[in-house]
PDB file of N, CA and C in Angstrom:
ATOM      1  N   UNK A   1     -77.860  45.712  60.506  1.00  0.00           N
ATOM      2  CA  UNK A   1     -79.063  45.267  61.160  1.00  0.00           C
ATOM      3  C   UNK A   1     -79.733  44.139  60.399  1.00  0.00           C
ATOM      4  N   UNK A   2     -79.620  44.124  59.088  1.00  0.00           N
ATOM      5  CA  UNK A   2     -80.248  43.061  58.319  1.00  0.00           C
ATOM      6  C   UNK A   2     -79.683  41.695  58.662  1.00  0.00           C
ATOM      7  N   UNK A   3     -78.405  41.645  59.026  1.00  0.00           N
ATOM      8  CA  UNK A   3     -77.772  40.370  59.343  1.00  0.00           C
ATOM      9  C   UNK A   3     -78.358  39.734  60.598  1.00  0.00           C
ATOM     10  N   UNK A   4     -78.946  40.538  61.450  1.00  0.00           N
ATOM     11  CA  UNK A   4     -79.504  40.009  62.689  1.00  0.00           C
ATOM     12  C   UNK A   4     -80.793  39.233  62.454  1.00  0.00           C
ATOM     13  N   UNK A   5     -81.428  39.432  61.319  1.00  0.00           N
ATOM     14  CA  UNK A   5     -82.667  38.733  61.022  1.00  0.00           C
ATOM     15  C   UNK A   5     -83.863  39.469  61.574  1.00  0.00           C
ATOM     16  N   UNK A   6     -85.042  38.922  61.306  1.00  0.00           N
ATOM     17  CA  UNK A   6     -86.262  39.599  61.761  1.00  0.00           C
ATOM     18  C   UNK A   6     -86.423  39.525  63.276  1.00  0.00           C
ATOM     19  N   UNK A   7     -87.115  40.483  63.807  1.00  0.00           N
ATOM     20  CA  UNK A   7     -87.401  40.507  65.237  1.00  0.00           C
ATOM     21  C   UNK A   7     -88.481  39.475  65.520  1.00  0.00           C
ATOM     22  N   UNK A   8     -88.231  38.648  66.498  1.00  0.00           N
ATOM     23  CA  UNK A   8     -89.180  37.602  66.869  1.00  0.00           C
ATOM     24  C   UNK A   8     -90.095  38.116  67.965  1.00  0.00           C
ATOM     25  N   UNK A   9     -91.392  37.751  67.904  1.00  0.00           N
ATOM     26  CA  UNK A   9     -92.305  38.179  68.970  1.00  0.00           C
ATOM     27  C   UNK A   9     -91.961  37.515  70.289  1.00  0.00           C
ATOM     28  N   UNK A  10     -92.332  38.182  71.356  1.00  0.00           N
ATOM     29  CA  UNK A  10     -92.131  37.642  72.694  1.00  0.00           C
ATOM     30  C   UNK A  10     -92.915  36.352  72.819  1.00  0.00           C
ATOM     31  N   UNK A  11     -92.260  35.295  73.289  1.00  0.00           N
ATOM     32  CA  UNK A  11     -92.930  34.004  73.418  1.00  0.00           C
ATOM     33  C   UNK A  11     -94.019  34.032  74.476  1.00  0.00           C
ATOM     34  N   UNK A  12     -93.922  34.954  75.411  1.00  0.00           N
ATOM     35  CA  UNK A  12     -94.921  35.077  76.467  1.00  0.00           C
ATOM     36  C   UNK A  12     -95.359  36.531  76.547  1.00  0.00           C
ATOM     37  N   UNK A  13     -96.226  36.972  75.607  1.00  0.00           N
ATOM     38  CA  UNK A  13     -96.575  38.393  75.560  1.00  0.00           C
ATOM     39  C   UNK A  13     -97.314  38.899  76.787  1.00  0.00           C
ATOM     40  N   UNK A  14     -97.847  38.019  77.611  1.00  0.00           N
ATOM     41  CA  UNK A  14     -98.544  38.487  78.806  1.00  0.00           C
ATOM     42  C   UNK A  14     -97.579  38.784  79.948  1.00  0.00           C
ATOM     43  N   UNK A  15     -96.299  38.450  79.760  1.00  0.00           N
ATOM     44  CA  UNK A  15     -95.301  38.696  80.806  1.00  0.00           C
ATOM     45  C   UNK A  15     -95.080  40.190  80.955  1.00  0.00           C
ATOM     46  N   UNK A  16     -95.131  40.669  82.148  1.00  0.00           N
ATOM     47  CA  UNK A  16     -94.957  42.089  82.433  1.00  0.00           C
ATOM     48  C   UNK A  16     -93.471  42.352  82.678  1.00  0.00           C
ATOM     49  N   UNK A  17     -92.831  43.038  81.733  1.00  0.00           N
ATOM     50  CA  UNK A  17     -91.383  43.231  81.771  1.00  0.00           C
ATOM     51  C   UNK A  17     -90.919  44.426  82.576  1.00  0.00           C
ATOM     52  N   UNK A  18     -91.807  45.274  83.048  1.00  0.00           N
ATOM     53  CA  UNK A  18     -91.346  46.536  83.641  1.00  0.00           C
ATOM     54  C   UNK A  18     -90.414  46.325  84.825  1.00  0.00           C
ATOM     55  N   UNK A  19     -90.623  45.296  85.621  1.00  0.00           N
ATOM     56  CA  UNK A  19     -89.741  45.067  86.758  1.00  0.00           C
ATOM     57  C   UNK A  19     -88.368  44.600  86.281  1.00  0.00           C
ATOM     58  N   UNK A  20     -88.321  43.803  85.221  1.00  0.00           N
ATOM     59  CA  UNK A  20     -87.065  43.320  84.684  1.00  0.00           C
ATOM     60  C   UNK A  20     -86.225  44.468  84.118  1.00  0.00           C
ATOM     61  N   UNK A  21     -86.872  45.447  83.525  1.00  0.00           N
ATOM     62  CA  UNK A  21     -86.166  46.539  82.866  1.00  0.00           C
ATOM     63  C   UNK A  21     -85.960  47.740  83.777  1.00  0.00           C
ATOM     64  N   UNK A  22     -86.542  47.730  84.947  1.00  0.00           N
ATOM     65  CA  UNK A  22     -86.368  48.836  85.865  1.00  0.00           C
ATOM     66  C   UNK A  22     -87.036  50.118  85.409  1.00  0.00           C
ATOM     67  N   UNK A  23     -88.141  50.011  84.689  1.00  0.00           N
ATOM     68  CA  UNK A  23     -88.837  51.196  84.210  1.00  0.00           C
ATOM     69  C   UNK A  23     -89.547  51.873  85.379  1.00  0.00           C
ATOM     70  N   UNK A  24     -89.274  53.137  85.534  1.00  0.00           N
ATOM     71  CA  UNK A  24     -89.981  53.922  86.544  1.00  0.00           C
ATOM     72  C   UNK A  24     -90.857  54.920  85.810  1.00  0.00           C
ATOM     73  N   UNK A  25     -92.150  54.741  85.926  1.00  0.00           N
ATOM     74  CA  UNK A  25     -93.065  55.647  85.248  1.00  0.00           C
ATOM     75  C   UNK A  25     -93.251  56.902  86.089  1.00  0.00           C
ATOM     76  N   UNK A  26     -93.055  58.028  85.457  1.00  0.00           N
ATOM     77  CA  UNK A  26     -93.255  59.318  86.112  1.00  0.00           C
ATOM     78  C   UNK A  26     -94.245  60.119  85.275  1.00  0.00           C
ATOM     79  N   UNK A  27     -94.964  61.033  85.900  1.00  0.00           N
ATOM     80  CA  UNK A  27     -95.934  61.838  85.145  1.00  0.00           C
ATOM     81  C   UNK A  27     -95.317  62.556  83.944  1.00  0.00           C
ATOM     82  N   UNK A  28     -94.049  62.894  84.038  1.00  0.00           N
ATOM     83  CA  UNK A  28     -93.400  63.621  82.947  1.00  0.00           C
ATOM     84  C   UNK A  28     -93.290  62.789  81.671  1.00  0.00           C
ATOM     85  N   UNK A  29     -93.147  61.469  81.801  1.00  0.00           N
ATOM     86  CA  UNK A  29     -92.951  60.646  80.604  1.00  0.00           C
ATOM     87  C   UNK A  29     -94.200  59.891  80.156  1.00  0.00           C
ATOM     88  N   UNK A  30     -95.191  59.784  81.017  1.00  0.00           N
ATOM     89  CA  UNK A  30     -96.371  58.982  80.683  1.00  0.00           C
ATOM     90  C   UNK A  30     -97.322  59.768  79.780  1.00  0.00           C
ATOM     91  N   UNK A  31     -97.671  59.130  78.670  1.00  0.00           N
ATOM     92  CA  UNK A  31     -98.643  59.683  77.730  1.00  0.00           C
ATOM     93  C   UNK A  31     -99.675  58.604  77.425  1.00  0.00           C
ATOM     94  N   UNK A  32    -100.749  59.010  76.771  1.00  0.00           N
ATOM     95  CA  UNK A  32    -101.752  58.042  76.345  1.00  0.00           C
ATOM     96  C   UNK A  32    -101.125  57.005  75.404  1.00  0.00           C
ATOM     97  N   UNK A  33    -100.237  57.467  74.538  1.00  0.00           N
ATOM     98  CA  UNK A  33     -99.586  56.568  73.594  1.00  0.00           C
ATOM     99  C   UNK A  33     -98.730  55.537  74.324  1.00  0.00           C
ATOM    100  N   UNK A  34     -97.971  55.966  75.312  1.00  0.00           N
ATOM    101  CA  UNK A  34     -97.127  55.040  76.063  1.00  0.00           C
ATOM    102  C   UNK A  34     -97.981  54.005  76.796  1.00  0.00           C
ATOM    103  N   UNK A  35     -99.072  54.445  77.404  1.00  0.00           N
ATOM    104  CA  UNK A  35     -99.966  53.509  78.099  1.00  0.00           C
ATOM    105  C   UNK A  35    -100.538  52.489  77.119  1.00  0.00           C
ATOM    106  N   UNK A  36    -100.931  52.949  75.936  1.00  0.00           N
ATOM    107  CA  UNK A  36    -101.481  52.050  74.919  1.00  0.00           C
ATOM    108  C   UNK A  36    -100.436  51.058  74.425  1.00  0.00           C
ATOM    109  N   UNK A  37     -99.190  51.499  74.307  1.00  0.00           N
ATOM    110  CA  UNK A  37     -98.109  50.593  73.885  1.00  0.00           C
ATOM    111  C   UNK A  37     -97.921  49.497  74.918  1.00  0.00           C
ATOM    112  N   UNK A  38     -97.871  49.861  76.189  1.00  0.00           N
ATOM    113  CA  UNK A  38     -97.745  48.836  77.237  1.00  0.00           C
ATOM    114  C   UNK A  38     -98.894  47.845  77.143  1.00  0.00           C
ATOM    115  N   UNK A  39    -100.100  48.367  76.939  1.00  0.00           N
ATOM    116  CA  UNK A  39    -101.280  47.496  76.833  1.00  0.00           C
ATOM    117  C   UNK A  39    -101.139  46.546  75.648  1.00  0.00           C
ATOM    118  N   UNK A  40    -100.752  47.059  74.483  1.00  0.00           N
ATOM    119  CA  UNK A  40    -100.613  46.247  73.282  1.00  0.00           C
ATOM    120  C   UNK A  40     -99.520  45.189  73.434  1.00  0.00           C
ATOM    121  N   UNK A  41     -98.499  45.497  74.218  1.00  0.00           N
ATOM    122  CA  UNK A  41     -97.412  44.550  74.438  1.00  0.00           C
ATOM    123  C   UNK A  41     -97.753  43.515  75.504  1.00  0.00           C
ATOM    124  N   UNK A  42     -98.926  43.631  76.106  1.00  0.00           N
ATOM    125  CA  UNK A  42     -99.312  42.683  77.137  1.00  0.00           C
ATOM    126  C   UNK A  42     -98.723  42.991  78.495  1.00  0.00           C
ATOM    127  N   UNK A  43     -98.150  44.167  78.655  1.00  0.00           N
ATOM    128  CA  UNK A  43     -97.583  44.583  79.938  1.00  0.00           C
ATOM    129  C   UNK A  43     -98.695  45.279  80.731  1.00  0.00           C
ATOM    130  N   UNK A  44     -99.643  44.464  81.179  1.00  0.00           N
ATOM    131  CA  UNK A  44    -100.876  45.001  81.748  1.00  0.00           C
ATOM    132  C   UNK A  44    -100.654  45.756  83.049  1.00  0.00           C
ATOM    133  N   UNK A  45     -99.779  45.239  83.922  1.00  0.00           N
ATOM    134  CA  UNK A  45     -99.497  45.961  85.174  1.00  0.00           C
ATOM    135  C   UNK A  45     -98.933  47.345  84.897  1.00  0.00           C
ATOM    136  N   UNK A  46     -98.045  47.416  83.945  1.00  0.00           N
ATOM    137  CA  UNK A  46     -97.428  48.693  83.605  1.00  0.00           C
ATOM    138  C   UNK A  46     -98.449  49.619  82.958  1.00  0.00           C
ATOM    139  N   UNK A  47     -99.309  49.066  82.105  1.00  0.00           N
ATOM    140  CA  UNK A  47    -100.358  49.877  81.482  1.00  0.00           C
ATOM    141  C   UNK A  47    -101.306  50.436  82.539  1.00  0.00           C
ATOM    142  N   UNK A  48    -101.674  49.603  83.503  1.00  0.00           N
ATOM    143  CA  UNK A  48    -102.552  50.065  84.591  1.00  0.00           C
ATOM    144  C   UNK A  48    -101.876  51.196  85.356  1.00  0.00           C
ATOM    145  N   UNK A  49    -100.606  51.019  85.648  1.00  0.00           N
ATOM    146  CA  UNK A  49     -99.858  52.078  86.351  1.00  0.00           C
ATOM    147  C   UNK A  49     -99.857  53.367  85.536  1.00  0.00           C
ATOM    148  N   UNK A  50     -99.631  53.242  84.235  1.00  0.00           N
ATOM    149  CA  UNK A  50     -99.603  54.421  83.370  1.00  0.00           C
ATOM    150  C   UNK A  50    -100.968  55.106  83.331  1.00  0.00           C
ATOM    151  N   UNK A  51    -102.036  54.320  83.216  1.00  0.00           N
ATOM    152  CA  UNK A  51    -103.373  54.919  83.185  1.00  0.00           C
ATOM    153  C   UNK A  51    -103.723  55.568  84.528  1.00  0.00           C
ATOM    154  N   UNK A  52    -103.236  55.027  85.631  1.00  0.00           N
ATOM    155  CA  UNK A  52    -103.450  55.671  86.930  1.00  0.00           C
ATOM    156  C   UNK A  52    -102.751  57.024  86.996  1.00  0.00           C
ATOM    157  N   UNK A  53    -101.565  57.095  86.427  1.00  0.00           N
ATOM    158  CA  UNK A  53    -100.846  58.376  86.370  1.00  0.00           C
ATOM    159  C   UNK A  53    -101.627  59.358  85.505  1.00  0.00           C
ATOM    160  N   UNK A  54    -102.114  58.887  84.351  1.00  0.00           N
ATOM    161  CA  UNK A  54    -102.878  59.758  83.460  1.00  0.00           C
ATOM    162  C   UNK A  54    -104.176  60.226  84.109  1.00  0.00           C
ATOM    163  N   UNK A  55    -104.766  59.379  84.930  1.00  0.00           N
ATOM    164  CA  UNK A  55    -105.985  59.743  85.655  1.00  0.00           C
ATOM    165  C   UNK A  55    -105.739  60.979  86.522  1.00  0.00           C
ATOM    166  N   UNK A  56    -104.577  61.032  87.149  1.00  0.00           N
ATOM    167  CA  UNK A  56    -104.232  62.198  87.981  1.00  0.00           C
ATOM    168  C   UNK A  56    -103.827  63.396  87.127  1.00  0.00           C
ATOM    169  N   UNK A  57    -103.152  63.121  85.998  1.00  0.00           N
ATOM    170  CA  UNK A  57    -102.689  64.189  85.122  1.00  0.00           C
ATOM    171  C   UNK A  57    -103.827  64.861  84.370  1.00  0.00           C
ATOM    172  N   UNK A  58    -104.832  64.069  84.003  1.00  0.00           N
ATOM    173  CA  UNK A  58    -105.919  64.564  83.159  1.00  0.00           C
ATOM    174  C   UNK A  58    -107.276  64.192  83.776  1.00  0.00           C
ATOM    175  N   UNK A  59    -107.634  64.818  84.873  1.00  0.00           N
ATOM    176  CA  UNK A  59    -108.888  64.461  85.546  1.00  0.00           C
ATOM    177  C   UNK A  59    -110.123  64.649  84.668  1.00  0.00           C
ATOM    178  N   UNK A  60    -110.017  65.485  83.642  1.00  0.00           N
ATOM    179  CA  UNK A  60    -111.155  65.687  82.747  1.00  0.00           C
ATOM    180  C   UNK A  60    -111.477  64.432  81.921  1.00  0.00           C
ATOM    181  N   UNK A  61    -110.533  63.489  81.863  1.00  0.00           N
ATOM    182  CA  UNK A  61    -110.754  62.231  81.144  1.00  0.00           C
ATOM    183  C   UNK A  61    -110.865  61.048  82.107  1.00  0.00           C
ATOM    184  N   UNK A  62    -111.250  61.340  83.341  1.00  0.00           N
ATOM    185  CA  UNK A  62    -111.287  60.327  84.398  1.00  0.00           C
ATOM    186  C   UNK A  62    -112.153  59.124  84.036  1.00  0.00           C
ATOM    187  N   UNK A  63    -113.293  59.345  83.436  1.00  0.00           N
ATOM    188  CA  UNK A  63    -114.184  58.227  83.106  1.00  0.00           C
ATOM    189  C   UNK A  63    -113.500  57.249  82.147  1.00  0.00           C
ATOM    190  N   UNK A  64    -112.839  57.778  81.122  1.00  0.00           N
ATOM    191  CA  UNK A  64    -112.120  56.924  80.164  1.00  0.00           C
ATOM    192  C   UNK A  64    -111.035  56.109  80.864  1.00  0.00           C
ATOM    193  N   UNK A  65    -110.228  56.790  81.690  1.00  0.00           N
ATOM    194  CA  UNK A  65    -109.114  56.097  82.350  1.00  0.00           C
ATOM    195  C   UNK A  65    -109.605  55.063  83.353  1.00  0.00           C
ATOM    196  N   UNK A  66    -110.640  55.378  84.092  1.00  0.00           N
ATOM    197  CA  UNK A  66    -111.185  54.395  85.055  1.00  0.00           C
ATOM    198  C   UNK A  66    -111.713  53.160  84.331  1.00  0.00           C
ATOM    199  N   UNK A  67    -112.352  53.376  83.191  1.00  0.00           N
ATOM    200  CA  UNK A  67    -112.857  52.249  82.394  1.00  0.00           C
ATOM    201  C   UNK A  67    -111.696  51.399  81.887  1.00  0.00           C
ATOM    202  N   UNK A  68    -110.656  52.039  81.373  1.00  0.00           N
ATOM    203  CA  UNK A  68    -109.474  51.319  80.881  1.00  0.00           C
ATOM    204  C   UNK A  68    -108.833  50.508  81.995  1.00  0.00           C
ATOM    205  N   UNK A  69    -108.667  51.131  83.152  1.00  0.00           N
ATOM    206  CA  UNK A  69    -108.037  50.458  84.295  1.00  0.00           C
ATOM    207  C   UNK A  69    -108.859  49.239  84.696  1.00  0.00           C
ATOM    208  N   UNK A  70    -110.160  49.379  84.755  1.00  0.00           N
ATOM    209  CA  UNK A  70    -111.027  48.256  85.124  1.00  0.00           C
ATOM    210  C   UNK A  70    -110.915  47.123  84.106  1.00  0.00           C
ATOM    211  N   UNK A  71    -110.910  47.453  82.814  1.00  0.00           N
ATOM    212  CA  UNK A  71    -110.772  46.443  81.765  1.00  0.00           C
ATOM    213  C   UNK A  71    -109.440  45.706  81.884  1.00  0.00           C
ATOM    214  N   UNK A  72    -108.376  46.460  82.089  1.00  0.00           N
ATOM    215  CA  UNK A  72    -107.045  45.857  82.177  1.00  0.00           C
ATOM    216  C   UNK A  72    -106.908  44.992  83.428  1.00  0.00           C
ATOM    217  N   UNK A  73    -107.511  45.424  84.525  1.00  0.00           N
ATOM    218  CA  UNK A  73    -107.467  44.607  85.743  1.00  0.00           C
ATOM    219  C   UNK A  73    -108.183  43.275  85.527  1.00  0.00           C
ATOM    220  N   UNK A  74    -109.320  43.306  84.821  1.00  0.00           N
ATOM    221  CA  UNK A  74    -110.027  42.072  84.507  1.00  0.00           C
ATOM    222  C   UNK A  74    -109.169  41.155  83.632  1.00  0.00           C
ATOM    223  N   UNK A  75    -108.530  41.726  82.613  1.00  0.00           N
ATOM    224  CA  UNK A  75    -107.661  40.934  81.730  1.00  0.00           C
ATOM    225  C   UNK A  75    -106.477  40.355  82.514  1.00  0.00           C
ATOM    226  N   UNK A  76    -105.884  41.162  83.375  1.00  0.00           N
ATOM    227  CA  UNK A  76    -104.730  40.703  84.164  1.00  0.00           C
ATOM    228  C   UNK A  76    -105.123  39.568  85.091  1.00  0.00           C
ATOM    229  N   UNK A  77    -106.284  39.701  85.724  1.00  0.00           N
ATOM    230  CA  UNK A  77    -106.761  38.649  86.633  1.00  0.00           C
ATOM    231  C   UNK A  77    -107.101  37.372  85.880  1.00  0.00           C
ATOM    232  N   UNK A  78    -107.601  37.503  84.651  1.00  0.00           N
ATOM    233  CA  UNK A  78    -107.958  36.330  83.845  1.00  0.00           C
ATOM    234  C   UNK A  78    -106.710  35.567  83.400  1.00  0.00           C
ATOM    235  N   UNK A  79    -105.585  36.257  83.286  1.00  0.00           N
ATOM    236  CA  UNK A  79    -104.335  35.617  82.843  1.00  0.00           C
ATOM    237  C   UNK A  79    -103.638  34.867  83.950  1.00  0.00           C
ATOM    238  N   UNK A  80    -104.023  35.090  85.171  1.00  0.00           N
ATOM    239  CA  UNK A  80    -103.347  34.457  86.308  1.00  0.00           C
ATOM    240  C   UNK A  80    -103.743  33.037  86.469  1.00  0.00           C
TER     241      UNK A  80
END
């Protein structure tokens, strides 16, 4: 692995890769950590999808998830 060199950052971190990779988010695999990773990677559409799933999975945290979704939608719209 050392011969491959360091991992280079994505040249376009705002690009949403989920469609390219065929990721299908299901309630069984979506966690808060996974949603946060998508967000940190700039995969905002995928993060929004994950937070919507979490909203249904954990209704007791609905206010947090709705706030996150609204923030991410604003960021996604600003990038267009």
